mmCIF file of C-alpha atoms in Angstrom:
data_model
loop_
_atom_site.group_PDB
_atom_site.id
_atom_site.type_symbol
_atom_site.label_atom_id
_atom_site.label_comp_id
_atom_site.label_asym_id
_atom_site.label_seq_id
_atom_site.Cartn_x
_atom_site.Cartn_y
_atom_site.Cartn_z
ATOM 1 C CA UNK P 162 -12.681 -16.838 8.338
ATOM 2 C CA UNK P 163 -14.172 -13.210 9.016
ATOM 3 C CA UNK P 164 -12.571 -13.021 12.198
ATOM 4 C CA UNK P 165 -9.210 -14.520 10.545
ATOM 5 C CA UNK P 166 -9.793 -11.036 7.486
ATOM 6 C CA UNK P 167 -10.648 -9.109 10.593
ATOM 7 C CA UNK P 168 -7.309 -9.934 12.774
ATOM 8 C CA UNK P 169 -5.173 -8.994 9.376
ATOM 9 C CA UNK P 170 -6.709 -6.059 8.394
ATOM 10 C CA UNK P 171 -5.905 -4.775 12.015
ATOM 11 C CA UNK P 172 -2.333 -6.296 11.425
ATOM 12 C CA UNK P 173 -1.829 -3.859 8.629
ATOM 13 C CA UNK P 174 -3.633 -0.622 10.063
ATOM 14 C CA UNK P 175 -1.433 -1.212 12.741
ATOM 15 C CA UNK P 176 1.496 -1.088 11.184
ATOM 16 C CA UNK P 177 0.763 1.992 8.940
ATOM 17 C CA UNK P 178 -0.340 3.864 11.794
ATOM 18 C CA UNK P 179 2.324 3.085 14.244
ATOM 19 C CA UNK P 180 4.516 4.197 11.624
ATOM 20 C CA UNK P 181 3.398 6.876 10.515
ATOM 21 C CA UNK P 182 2.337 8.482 14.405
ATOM 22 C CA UNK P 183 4.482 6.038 16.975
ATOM 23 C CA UNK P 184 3.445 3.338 18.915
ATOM 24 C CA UNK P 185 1.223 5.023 21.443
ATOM 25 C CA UNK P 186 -1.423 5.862 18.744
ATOM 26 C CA UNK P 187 -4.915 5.174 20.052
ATOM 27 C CA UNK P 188 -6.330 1.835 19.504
ATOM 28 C CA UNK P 189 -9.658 2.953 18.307
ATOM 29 C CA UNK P 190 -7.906 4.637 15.602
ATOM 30 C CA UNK P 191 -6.730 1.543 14.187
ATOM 31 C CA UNK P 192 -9.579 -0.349 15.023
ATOM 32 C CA UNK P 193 -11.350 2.148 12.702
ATOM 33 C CA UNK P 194 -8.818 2.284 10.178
ATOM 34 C CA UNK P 195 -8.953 -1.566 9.947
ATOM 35 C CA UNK P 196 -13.331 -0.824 9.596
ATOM 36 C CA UNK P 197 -13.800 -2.243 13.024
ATOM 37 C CA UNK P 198 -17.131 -0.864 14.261
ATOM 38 C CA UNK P 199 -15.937 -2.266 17.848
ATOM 39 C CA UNK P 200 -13.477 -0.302 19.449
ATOM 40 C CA UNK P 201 -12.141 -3.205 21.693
ATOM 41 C CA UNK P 202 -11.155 -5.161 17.795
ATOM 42 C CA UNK P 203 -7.958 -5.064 19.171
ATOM 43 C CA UNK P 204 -8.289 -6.252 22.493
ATOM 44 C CA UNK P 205 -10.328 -8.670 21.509
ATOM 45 C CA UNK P 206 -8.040 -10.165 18.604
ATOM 46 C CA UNK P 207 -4.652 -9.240 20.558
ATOM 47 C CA UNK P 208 -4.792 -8.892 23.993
ATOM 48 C CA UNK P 209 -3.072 -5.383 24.393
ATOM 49 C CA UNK P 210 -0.924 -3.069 22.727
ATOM 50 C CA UNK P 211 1.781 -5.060 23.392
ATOM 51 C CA UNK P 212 0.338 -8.214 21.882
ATOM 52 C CA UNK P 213 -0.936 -6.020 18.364
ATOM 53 C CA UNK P 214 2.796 -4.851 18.213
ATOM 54 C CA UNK P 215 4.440 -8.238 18.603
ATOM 55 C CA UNK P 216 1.669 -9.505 16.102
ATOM 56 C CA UNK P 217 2.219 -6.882 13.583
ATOM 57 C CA UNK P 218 6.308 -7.612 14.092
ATOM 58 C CA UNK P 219 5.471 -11.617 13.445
ATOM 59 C CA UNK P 220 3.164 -10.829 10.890
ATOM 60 C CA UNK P 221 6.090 -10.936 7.880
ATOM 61 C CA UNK P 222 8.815 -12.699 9.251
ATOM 62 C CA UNK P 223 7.876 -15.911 7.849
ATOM 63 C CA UNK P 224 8.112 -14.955 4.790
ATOM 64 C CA UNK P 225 11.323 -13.222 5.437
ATOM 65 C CA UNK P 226 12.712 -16.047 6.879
ATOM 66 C CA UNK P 227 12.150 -18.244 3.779
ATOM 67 C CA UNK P 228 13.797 -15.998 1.227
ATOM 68 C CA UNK P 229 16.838 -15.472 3.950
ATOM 69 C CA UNK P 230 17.183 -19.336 4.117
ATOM 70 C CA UNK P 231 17.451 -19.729 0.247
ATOM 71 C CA UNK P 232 20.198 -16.740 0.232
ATOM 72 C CA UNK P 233 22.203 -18.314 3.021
ATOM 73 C CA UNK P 234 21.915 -21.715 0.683
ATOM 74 C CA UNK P 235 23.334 -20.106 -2.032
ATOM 75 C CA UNK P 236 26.207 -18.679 -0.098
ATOM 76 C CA UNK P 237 26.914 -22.102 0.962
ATOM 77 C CA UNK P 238 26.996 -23.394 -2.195
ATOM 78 C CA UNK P 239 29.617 -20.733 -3.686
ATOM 79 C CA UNK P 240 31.556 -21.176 -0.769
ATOM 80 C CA UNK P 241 30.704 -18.112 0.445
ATOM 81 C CA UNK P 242 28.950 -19.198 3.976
ATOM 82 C CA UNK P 243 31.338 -17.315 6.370
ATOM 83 C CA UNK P 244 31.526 -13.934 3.875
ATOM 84 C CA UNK P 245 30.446 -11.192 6.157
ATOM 85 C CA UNK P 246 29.109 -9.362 3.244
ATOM 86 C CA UNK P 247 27.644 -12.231 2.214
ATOM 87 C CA UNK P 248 25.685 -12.611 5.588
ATOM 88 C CA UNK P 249 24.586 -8.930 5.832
ATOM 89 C CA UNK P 250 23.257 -9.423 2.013
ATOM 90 C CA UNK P 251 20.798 -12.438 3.985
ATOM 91 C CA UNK P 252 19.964 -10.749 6.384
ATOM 92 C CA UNK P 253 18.974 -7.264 4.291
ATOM 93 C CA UNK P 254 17.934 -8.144 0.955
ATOM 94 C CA UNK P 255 14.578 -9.919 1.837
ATOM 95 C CA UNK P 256 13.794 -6.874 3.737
ATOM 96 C CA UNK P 257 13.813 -4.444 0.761
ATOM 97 C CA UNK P 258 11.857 -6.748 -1.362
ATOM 98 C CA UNK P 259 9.495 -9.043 0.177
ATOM 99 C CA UNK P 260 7.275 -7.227 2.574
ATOM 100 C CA UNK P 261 6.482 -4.879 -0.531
ATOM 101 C CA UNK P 262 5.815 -7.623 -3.049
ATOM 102 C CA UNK P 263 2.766 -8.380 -0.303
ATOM 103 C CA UNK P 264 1.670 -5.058 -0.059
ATOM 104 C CA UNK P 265 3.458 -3.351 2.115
ATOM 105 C CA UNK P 266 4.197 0.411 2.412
ATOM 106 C CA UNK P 267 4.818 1.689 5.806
ATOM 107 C CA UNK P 268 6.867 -1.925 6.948
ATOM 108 C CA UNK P 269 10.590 -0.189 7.914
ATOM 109 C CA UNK P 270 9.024 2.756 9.126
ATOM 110 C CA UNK P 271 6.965 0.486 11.717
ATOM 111 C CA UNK P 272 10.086 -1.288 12.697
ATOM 112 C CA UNK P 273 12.129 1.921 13.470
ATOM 113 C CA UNK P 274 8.972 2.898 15.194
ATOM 114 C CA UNK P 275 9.133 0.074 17.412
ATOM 115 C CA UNK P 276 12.875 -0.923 17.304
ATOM 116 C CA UNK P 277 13.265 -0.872 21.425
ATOM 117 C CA UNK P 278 9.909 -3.026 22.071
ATOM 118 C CA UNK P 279 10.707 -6.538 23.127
ATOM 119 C CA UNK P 280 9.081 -7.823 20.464
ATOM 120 C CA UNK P 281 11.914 -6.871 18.458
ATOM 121 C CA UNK P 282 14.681 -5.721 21.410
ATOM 122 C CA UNK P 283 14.626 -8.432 23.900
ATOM 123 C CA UNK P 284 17.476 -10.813 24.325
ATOM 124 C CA UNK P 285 15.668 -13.791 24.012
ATOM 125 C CA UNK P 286 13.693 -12.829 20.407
ATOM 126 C CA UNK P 287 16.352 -14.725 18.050
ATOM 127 C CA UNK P 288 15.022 -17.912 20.344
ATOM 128 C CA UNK P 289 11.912 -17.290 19.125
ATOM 129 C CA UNK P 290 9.950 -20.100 17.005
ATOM 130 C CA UNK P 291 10.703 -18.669 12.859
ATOM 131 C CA UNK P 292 13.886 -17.027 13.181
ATOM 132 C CA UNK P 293 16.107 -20.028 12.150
ATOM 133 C CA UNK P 294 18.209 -17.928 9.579
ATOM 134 C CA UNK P 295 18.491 -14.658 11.529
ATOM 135 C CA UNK P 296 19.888 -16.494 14.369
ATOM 136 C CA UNK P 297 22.225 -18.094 11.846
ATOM 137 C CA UNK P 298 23.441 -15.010 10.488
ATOM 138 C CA UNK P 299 24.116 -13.434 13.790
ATOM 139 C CA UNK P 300 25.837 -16.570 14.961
ATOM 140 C CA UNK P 301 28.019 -16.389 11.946
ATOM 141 C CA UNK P 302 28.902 -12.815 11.912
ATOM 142 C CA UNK P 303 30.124 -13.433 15.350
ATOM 143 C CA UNK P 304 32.414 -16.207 14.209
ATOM 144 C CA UNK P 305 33.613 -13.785 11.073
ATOM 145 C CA UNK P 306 34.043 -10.953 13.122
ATOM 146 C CA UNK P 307 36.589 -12.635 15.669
ATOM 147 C CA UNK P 308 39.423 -10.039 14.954
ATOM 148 C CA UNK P 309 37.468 -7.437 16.786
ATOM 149 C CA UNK P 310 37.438 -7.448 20.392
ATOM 150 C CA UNK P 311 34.707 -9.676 22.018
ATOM 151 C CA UNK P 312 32.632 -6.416 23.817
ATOM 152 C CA UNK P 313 32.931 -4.415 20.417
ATOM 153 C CA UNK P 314 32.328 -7.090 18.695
ATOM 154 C CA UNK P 315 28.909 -7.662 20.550
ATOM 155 C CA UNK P 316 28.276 -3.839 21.187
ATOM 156 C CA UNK P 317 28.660 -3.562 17.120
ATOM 157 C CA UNK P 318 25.765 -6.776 16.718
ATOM 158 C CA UNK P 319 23.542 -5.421 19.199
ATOM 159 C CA UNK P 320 23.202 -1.437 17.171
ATOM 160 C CA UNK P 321 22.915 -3.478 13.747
ATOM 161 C CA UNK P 322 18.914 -3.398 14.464
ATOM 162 C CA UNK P 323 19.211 -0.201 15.262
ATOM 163 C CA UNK P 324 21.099 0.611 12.235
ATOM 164 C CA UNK P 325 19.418 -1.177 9.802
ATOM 165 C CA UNK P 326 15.923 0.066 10.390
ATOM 166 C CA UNK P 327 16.699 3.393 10.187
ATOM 167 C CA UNK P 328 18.600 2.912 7.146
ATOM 168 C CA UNK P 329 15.491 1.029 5.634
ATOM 169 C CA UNK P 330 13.190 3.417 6.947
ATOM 170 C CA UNK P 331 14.943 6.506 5.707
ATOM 171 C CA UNK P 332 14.695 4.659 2.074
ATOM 172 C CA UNK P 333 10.781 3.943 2.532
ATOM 173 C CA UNK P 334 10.501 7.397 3.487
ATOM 174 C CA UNK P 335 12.025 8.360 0.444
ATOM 175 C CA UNK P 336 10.083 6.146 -1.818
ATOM 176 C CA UNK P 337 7.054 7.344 -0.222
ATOM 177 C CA UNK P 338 7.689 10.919 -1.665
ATOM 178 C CA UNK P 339 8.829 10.171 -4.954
ATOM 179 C CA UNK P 340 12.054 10.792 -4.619
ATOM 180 C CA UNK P 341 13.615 7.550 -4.951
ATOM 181 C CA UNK P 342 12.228 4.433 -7.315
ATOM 182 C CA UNK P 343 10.907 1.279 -5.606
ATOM 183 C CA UNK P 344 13.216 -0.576 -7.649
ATOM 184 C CA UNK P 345 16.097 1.489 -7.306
ATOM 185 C CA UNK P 346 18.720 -0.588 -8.546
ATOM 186 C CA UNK P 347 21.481 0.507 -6.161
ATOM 187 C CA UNK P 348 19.629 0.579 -3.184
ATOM 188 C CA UNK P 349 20.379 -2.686 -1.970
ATOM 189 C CA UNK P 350 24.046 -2.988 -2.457
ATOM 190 C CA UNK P 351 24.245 0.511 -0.719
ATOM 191 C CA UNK P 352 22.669 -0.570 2.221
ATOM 192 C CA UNK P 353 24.870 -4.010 2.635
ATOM 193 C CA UNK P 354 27.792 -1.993 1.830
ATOM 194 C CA UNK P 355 26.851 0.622 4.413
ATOM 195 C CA UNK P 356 26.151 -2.251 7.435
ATOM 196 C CA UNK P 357 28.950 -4.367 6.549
ATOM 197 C CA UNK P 358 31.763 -0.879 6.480
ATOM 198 C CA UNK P 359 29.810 -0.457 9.877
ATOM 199 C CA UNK P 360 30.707 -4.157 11.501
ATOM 200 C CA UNK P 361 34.145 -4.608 9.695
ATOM 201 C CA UNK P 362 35.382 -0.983 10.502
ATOM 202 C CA UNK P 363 38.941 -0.387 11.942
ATOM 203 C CA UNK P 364 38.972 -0.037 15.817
ATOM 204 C CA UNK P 365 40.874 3.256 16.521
ATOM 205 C CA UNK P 366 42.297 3.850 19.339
ATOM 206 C CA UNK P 367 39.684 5.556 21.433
ATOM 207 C CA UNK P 368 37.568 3.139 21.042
ATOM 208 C CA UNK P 369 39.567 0.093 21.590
ATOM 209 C CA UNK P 370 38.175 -1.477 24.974
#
């Protein structure tokens, strides 16, 4: 059980810290932060950097998961399964609400911290045991989206990541100072509007393929 406590209180140093100062912060700072007297905690729970930052990415996607799975059942029941704003509402929604209901206060910042690590980038992660309803979003937005051309079409998938933690991170950052409520009423709708204008947008003619 201790060492159990001690593996998720490194979890969540980790994540404040690698948001807050990048990925490359040292590990002894977040062993410290996490009141590790040993400075190898992290080694010794994790493995490596790379194992702490593909721990602290896994850490709420169960959770994530679950809510997206109940949204996607609920689109399905009001018809409403191949509605691309629909699907970007899945895929978005848990991730304004959930990780903070468990705590959380640097989550979106972490992300867009660590956006390119394969823990989050690599082309294999939607095969990854747990992501049952992002891989059934993205496989559906494909389908919706079939009136773009297939390499803007996947060009426009791959920078939703991108897109969408910088979006969420920009609104953490601005809860963080004060300047926006956590329970901003319109910040949700805002963001699906914003990601769904970005996949559904007219292809002009420079940038038809």
């Amino acid at each position: 059980m201790a060492s159990a406590d001690a593996r998720e209180r490194i979890i969540v140093a980790a994540e404040r810290l690698i948001a807050e100062h990048g990925p490359e912060v040292p590990l002894r700072d977040i062993s410290t932060a996490a009141g590790q007297r040993n400075n190898s905690a992290v080694q010794y729970h994790f493995g490596s950097r790379d194992g702490l930052i593909d721990a602290v990415a896994e850490y709420r996607i169960a959770d994530l998961e679950q809510h997206r799975l109940e949204l996607l059942a609920a689109s399905e029941a009001t018809g409403e399964a191949q509605d691309i704003r629909a699907l970007v509402s899945a895929l978005v929604v848990p991730m304004l609400t959930i990780p903070y209901e468990h705590g959380a206060t640097h989550y979106a910042r972490f992300l867009d911290q660590v956006r390119t690590h394969p823990a989050l980038a690599a082309d294999t992660n939607l095969d990854r045991t747990g992501r049952a309803a992002v891989r059934l979003i993205i496989m559906r937005l494909d389908r919706a989206l079939r009136d773009l051309p297939p390499a803007l079409r996947r060009r426009r998938l791959r920078v939703l990541p991108t897109v969408l933690f910088a979006l969420l991170a920009d609104r953490e950052r601005a809860v963080c100072a004060g300047d926006l409520p956590p329970d901003d009423p319109h910040s949700a709708s805002e963001l699906v509007d914003l990601i769904t204008g970005m996949l559904t947008a007219p292809v002009s003619t420079a940038a038809s393929p």
